[in-house]
């Protein structure tokens, strides 16, 4: 069965500093990995995905994520955080054979001015 | 990217009434639509998967007679919460998946906040 862990409920970072939101996963086949961001009372917005190819994936709003197969991780990163990045971030995974997504529990990012 | 809309964005109803939420794929044909429920500060919980023209497949623990899902066309799916109760209050999010997209990617609607008084 697929599963996703986001070990941190909350991440606080000062504006201008680099940020990392962690995600680890478990799937039976090849993983398709996604990051979404959710602002209050809004749906999910797609940030980036890893399907195949380069392990470093660049996405929207300056975010990037690195796929690490040996550590089964897909951490989300940004070199310089903005206050407007404050939101709820979800990592999701599905395997190459499946249809459904499995979402992690979410990590709330607070960027302090 | 593909666009999915939901209507209404917010609804308040009395206990015992039924509420219908619409999910539309605006610029693609969604052969499959998913309905999720999200509790405050919690992750998304998949409720059901519906394929156009077929009965929805419900996840374990989701009452199919309470949460009626219809996917009558390739651009519209509806979720009807029947005889709503306060515990049904939640944020409901749909997503669509189209055959033209690779890797079974899902596109999410903006969500509907249901409050049952």
CSV table of C-alpha atoms in Angstrom, one decimal:
chain,number,residue,atom,x,y,z
A,1,UNK,CA,0.0,0.0,0.0
A,2,UNK,CA,1.1,3.5,-0.7
A,3,UNK,CA,1.8,5.9,2.1
A,4,UNK,CA,3.3,9.4,2.6
A,5,UNK,CA,4.8,10.9,5.7
A,6,UNK,CA,5.4,14.5,6.4
A,7,UNK,CA,7.3,14.4,9.7
A,8,UNK,CA,6.8,18.1,10.6
A,9,UNK,CA,3.4,19.5,11.3
A,10,UNK,CA,4.8,23.0,11.3
A,11,UNK,CA,7.8,24.7,9.8
A,12,UNK,CA,8.8,28.2,10.7
A,13,UNK,CA,11.4,30.1,8.8
A,14,UNK,CA,12.4,33.8,8.5
A,15,UNK,CA,11.8,35.6,5.3
A,16,UNK,CA,14.8,35.4,3.0
A,17,UNK,CA,16.1,32.2,4.5
A,18,UNK,CA,16.0,28.9,2.7
A,19,UNK,CA,13.1,26.6,3.5
A,20,UNK,CA,12.7,22.8,3.4
A,21,UNK,CA,9.5,20.9,3.8
A,22,UNK,CA,10.1,17.1,4.2
A,23,UNK,CA,8.3,14.2,2.6
A,24,UNK,CA,9.0,10.5,2.6
A,25,UNK,CA,7.0,7.9,0.8
A,26,UNK,CA,6.3,4.2,0.4
A,27,UNK,CA,5.0,2.6,-2.8
A,28,UNK,CA,5.3,-0.8,-4.4
A,29,UNK,CA,6.3,0.3,-7.8
A,30,UNK,CA,7.8,3.4,-9.4
A,31,UNK,CA,6.7,6.5,-7.5
A,32,UNK,CA,5.0,9.5,-9.1
A,33,UNK,CA,5.4,12.3,-6.6
A,34,UNK,CA,3.6,15.6,-6.3
A,35,UNK,CA,3.6,18.7,-4.1
A,36,UNK,CA,0.6,20.9,-3.7
A,37,UNK,CA,0.0,24.1,-1.7
A,38,UNK,CA,-3.3,25.1,-0.1
A,39,UNK,CA,-4.2,28.6,1.1
A,40,UNK,CA,-6.9,29.1,3.6
A,41,UNK,CA,-10.4,28.0,2.3
A,42,UNK,CA,-8.9,27.3,-1.1
A,43,UNK,CA,-8.4,24.1,-3.1
A,44,UNK,CA,-5.0,22.6,-3.9
A,45,UNK,CA,-2.6,24.3,-6.2
A,46,UNK,CA,-0.1,22.2,-8.1
A,47,UNK,CA,3.5,23.1,-7.4
A,48,UNK,CA,5.6,20.4,-9.0
A,49,UNK,CA,5.9,16.7,-9.8
A,50,UNK,CA,8.4,14.0,-10.3
A,51,UNK,CA,7.6,11.3,-12.8
A,52,UNK,CA,10.9,10.4,-14.3
A,53,UNK,CA,14.2,11.9,-15.4
A,54,UNK,CA,16.2,14.4,-13.4
A,55,UNK,CA,16.0,14.0,-9.7
A,56,UNK,CA,15.9,17.8,-9.2
A,57,UNK,CA,12.5,19.1,-10.2
A,58,UNK,CA,11.7,22.8,-10.5
A,59,UNK,CA,8.2,24.0,-10.1
A,60,UNK,CA,6.0,27.1,-9.6
A,61,UNK,CA,6.9,30.1,-7.5
A,62,UNK,CA,10.6,29.2,-7.2
A,63,UNK,CA,10.0,25.9,-5.5
A,64,UNK,CA,12.0,22.8,-6.3
A,65,UNK,CA,12.2,19.3,-4.9
A,66,UNK,CA,14.7,16.5,-5.0
A,67,UNK,CA,13.8,12.9,-5.6
A,68,UNK,CA,16.0,10.6,-3.6
A,69,UNK,CA,15.2,7.0,-4.4
A,70,UNK,CA,17.6,5.5,-1.8
A,71,UNK,CA,16.0,7.5,1.0
A,72,UNK,CA,12.5,7.4,-0.5
A,73,UNK,CA,12.3,11.1,0.0
A,74,UNK,CA,11.0,14.1,-2.0
A,75,UNK,CA,11.7,17.2,0.0
A,76,UNK,CA,10.4,20.5,-1.1
A,77,UNK,CA,12.8,23.4,-1.1
A,78,UNK,CA,13.1,27.1,-1.8
A,79,UNK,CA,16.3,29.2,-1.6
A,80,UNK,CA,14.7,32.3,-0.2
A,81,UNK,CA,11.3,32.2,1.6
A,82,UNK,CA,8.6,34.9,1.2
A,83,UNK,CA,5.9,35.8,3.7
A,84,UNK,CA,3.4,34.9,0.9
A,85,UNK,CA,4.7,31.3,0.9
A,86,UNK,CA,3.0,30.8,4.3
A,87,UNK,CA,0.4,28.1,3.6
A,88,UNK,CA,-0.3,24.4,4.0
A,89,UNK,CA,1.8,22.1,1.9
A,90,UNK,CA,0.9,18.5,0.9
A,91,UNK,CA,3.1,15.8,-0.6
A,92,UNK,CA,1.3,13.2,-2.6
A,93,UNK,CA,2.3,9.9,-4.2
A,94,UNK,CA,0.8,7.3,-6.5
A,95,UNK,CA,2.5,4.4,-8.0
A,96,UNK,CA,3.0,3.9,-11.7
A,97,UNK,CA,0.2,1.3,-11.9
A,98,UNK,CA,-2.4,3.0,-9.7
A,99,UNK,CA,-4.9,5.7,-10.2
A,100,UNK,CA,-5.4,7.2,-6.8
A,101,UNK,CA,-3.3,9.7,-5.0
A,102,UNK,CA,-2.3,9.3,-1.4
A,103,UNK,CA,-1.7,12.5,0.4
A,104,UNK,CA,0.5,13.2,3.3
A,105,UNK,CA,-0.9,14.9,6.5
A,106,UNK,CA,0.3,18.3,5.4
A,107,UNK,CA,2.9,20.7,6.8
A,108,UNK,CA,2.0,24.2,7.8
A,109,UNK,CA,4.7,26.7,6.7
A,110,UNK,CA,5.0,30.0,8.4
A,111,UNK,CA,7.4,32.5,7.0
A,112,UNK,CA,8.0,35.3,9.5
A,113,UNK,CA,8.8,38.8,8.3
B,1,UNK,CA,-3.0,23.7,-16.9
B,2,UNK,CA,-6.5,22.2,-16.8
B,3,UNK,CA,-9.2,24.0,-14.8
B,4,UNK,CA,-11.7,22.5,-12.5
B,5,UNK,CA,-14.5,24.6,-10.9
B,6,UNK,CA,-16.8,23.9,-8.0
B,7,UNK,CA,-20.1,25.4,-7.1
B,8,UNK,CA,-21.0,26.6,-4.7
B,9,UNK,CA,-17.8,27.7,-2.9
B,10,UNK,CA,-19.6,28.0,0.4
B,11,UNK,CA,-23.0,26.7,1.6
B,12,UNK,CA,-24.8,26.8,4.9
B,13,UNK,CA,-27.8,24.6,5.4
B,14,UNK,CA,-30.1,23.3,8.1
B,15,UNK,CA,-29.8,19.9,9.6
B,16,UNK,CA,-31.9,17.4,7.7
B,17,UNK,CA,-31.7,19.1,4.3
B,18,UNK,CA,-29.8,17.9,1.2
B,19,UNK,CA,-27.0,19.8,-0.5
B,20,UNK,CA,-25.7,19.4,-4.0
B,21,UNK,CA,-22.1,20.3,-4.9
B,22,UNK,CA,-21.1,20.6,-8.6
B,23,UNK,CA,-17.7,19.9,-10.0
B,24,UNK,CA,-16.9,20.9,-13.5
B,25,UNK,CA,-13.9,20.4,-15.7
B,26,UNK,CA,-13.8,23.6,-17.8
B,27,UNK,CA,-11.3,22.8,-20.5
B,28,UNK,CA,-10.9,19.1,-20.6
B,29,UNK,CA,-12.9,15.9,-20.5
B,30,UNK,CA,-12.6,14.3,-17.1
B,31,UNK,CA,-13.1,10.6,-17.5
B,32,UNK,CA,-12.6,10.2,-13.8
B,33,UNK,CA,-13.4,12.5,-11.0
B,34,UNK,CA,-12.5,12.2,-7.4
B,35,UNK,CA,-14.2,13.6,-4.3
B,36,UNK,CA,-12.2,14.4,-1.2
B,37,UNK,CA,-13.1,15.6,2.2
B,38,UNK,CA,-10.9,17.7,4.4
B,39,UNK,CA,-11.3,18.3,8.1
B,40,UNK,CA,-9.8,21.4,9.7
B,41,UNK,CA,-6.0,21.3,9.7
B,42,UNK,CA,-6.1,17.8,8.3
B,43,UNK,CA,-5.1,16.1,5.1
B,44,UNK,CA,-7.5,15.2,2.2
B,45,UNK,CA,-9.4,12.0,2.6
B,46,UNK,CA,-10.6,10.3,-0.6
B,47,UNK,CA,-14.3,9.7,-0.4
B,48,UNK,CA,-15.0,8.2,-3.8
B,49,UNK,CA,-13.9,7.8,-7.4
B,50,UNK,CA,-16.3,8.1,-10.2
B,51,UNK,CA,-15.9,7.2,-13.9
B,52,UNK,CA,-18.2,8.9,-16.4
B,53,UNK,CA,-21.3,6.8,-16.9
B,54,UNK,CA,-20.6,4.4,-14.1
B,55,UNK,CA,-21.4,4.0,-10.5
B,56,UNK,CA,-19.0,5.6,-8.1
B,57,UNK,CA,-16.6,3.5,-6.1
B,58,UNK,CA,-16.6,4.5,-2.4
B,59,UNK,CA,-13.8,4.3,0.0
B,60,UNK,CA,-14.2,2.2,3.1
B,61,UNK,CA,-16.3,3.9,5.7
B,62,UNK,CA,-18.0,6.3,3.4
B,63,UNK,CA,-21.7,5.9,3.3
B,64,UNK,CA,-22.8,5.7,-0.3
B,65,UNK,CA,-26.4,6.4,0.5
B,66,UNK,CA,-25.5,9.6,2.3
B,67,UNK,CA,-23.0,10.9,-0.2
B,68,UNK,CA,-24.6,10.5,-3.6
B,69,UNK,CA,-22.2,10.9,-6.5
B,70,UNK,CA,-23.3,11.3,-10.1
B,71,UNK,CA,-20.9,11.6,-13.0
B,72,UNK,CA,-23.3,11.9,-15.9
B,73,UNK,CA,-21.0,13.7,-18.3
B,74,UNK,CA,-17.4,14.1,-19.1
B,75,UNK,CA,-17.4,17.6,-17.6
B,76,UNK,CA,-19.7,17.4,-14.6
B,77,UNK,CA,-19.8,15.4,-11.4
B,78,UNK,CA,-22.1,16.1,-8.5
B,79,UNK,CA,-21.9,15.2,-4.8
B,80,UNK,CA,-25.2,15.3,-2.9
B,81,UNK,CA,-25.0,15.2,0.8
B,82,UNK,CA,-28.4,13.8,1.8
B,83,UNK,CA,-30.0,14.6,5.2
B,84,UNK,CA,-27.0,16.6,6.2
B,85,UNK,CA,-26.0,16.8,9.9
B,86,UNK,CA,-23.5,19.0,11.6
B,87,UNK,CA,-20.9,16.3,11.5
B,88,UNK,CA,-21.0,16.5,7.7
B,89,UNK,CA,-19.7,20.0,8.0
B,90,UNK,CA,-16.4,20.0,6.1
B,91,UNK,CA,-14.4,21.2,3.2
B,92,UNK,CA,-15.1,19.1,0.1
B,93,UNK,CA,-12.7,19.1,-2.8
B,94,UNK,CA,-13.1,17.4,-6.2
B,95,UNK,CA,-10.5,16.6,-8.8
B,96,UNK,CA,-10.6,15.6,-12.4
B,97,UNK,CA,-8.5,13.3,-14.4
B,98,UNK,CA,-8.5,13.2,-18.2
B,99,UNK,CA,-7.3,10.7,-20.7
B,100,UNK,CA,-5.3,13.4,-22.5
B,101,UNK,CA,-3.0,13.9,-19.6
B,102,UNK,CA,-0.1,11.6,-19.0
B,103,UNK,CA,0.6,9.9,-15.7
B,104,UNK,CA,-3.0,10.1,-14.5
B,105,UNK,CA,-2.5,13.6,-13.2
B,106,UNK,CA,-5.4,15.1,-11.2
B,107,UNK,CA,-6.5,18.7,-11.3
B,108,UNK,CA,-8.2,20.0,-8.2
B,109,UNK,CA,-11.2,22.3,-7.8
B,110,UNK,CA,-11.1,25.2,-5.3
B,111,UNK,CA,-13.3,23.4,-2.8
B,112,UNK,CA,-16.7,23.9,-1.2
B,113,UNK,CA,-17.1,24.6,2.4
B,114,UNK,CA,-20.3,23.1,3.8
B,115,UNK,CA,-21.6,24.2,7.2
B,116,UNK,CA,-24.6,22.3,8.6
B,117,UNK,CA,-26.4,24.1,11.4
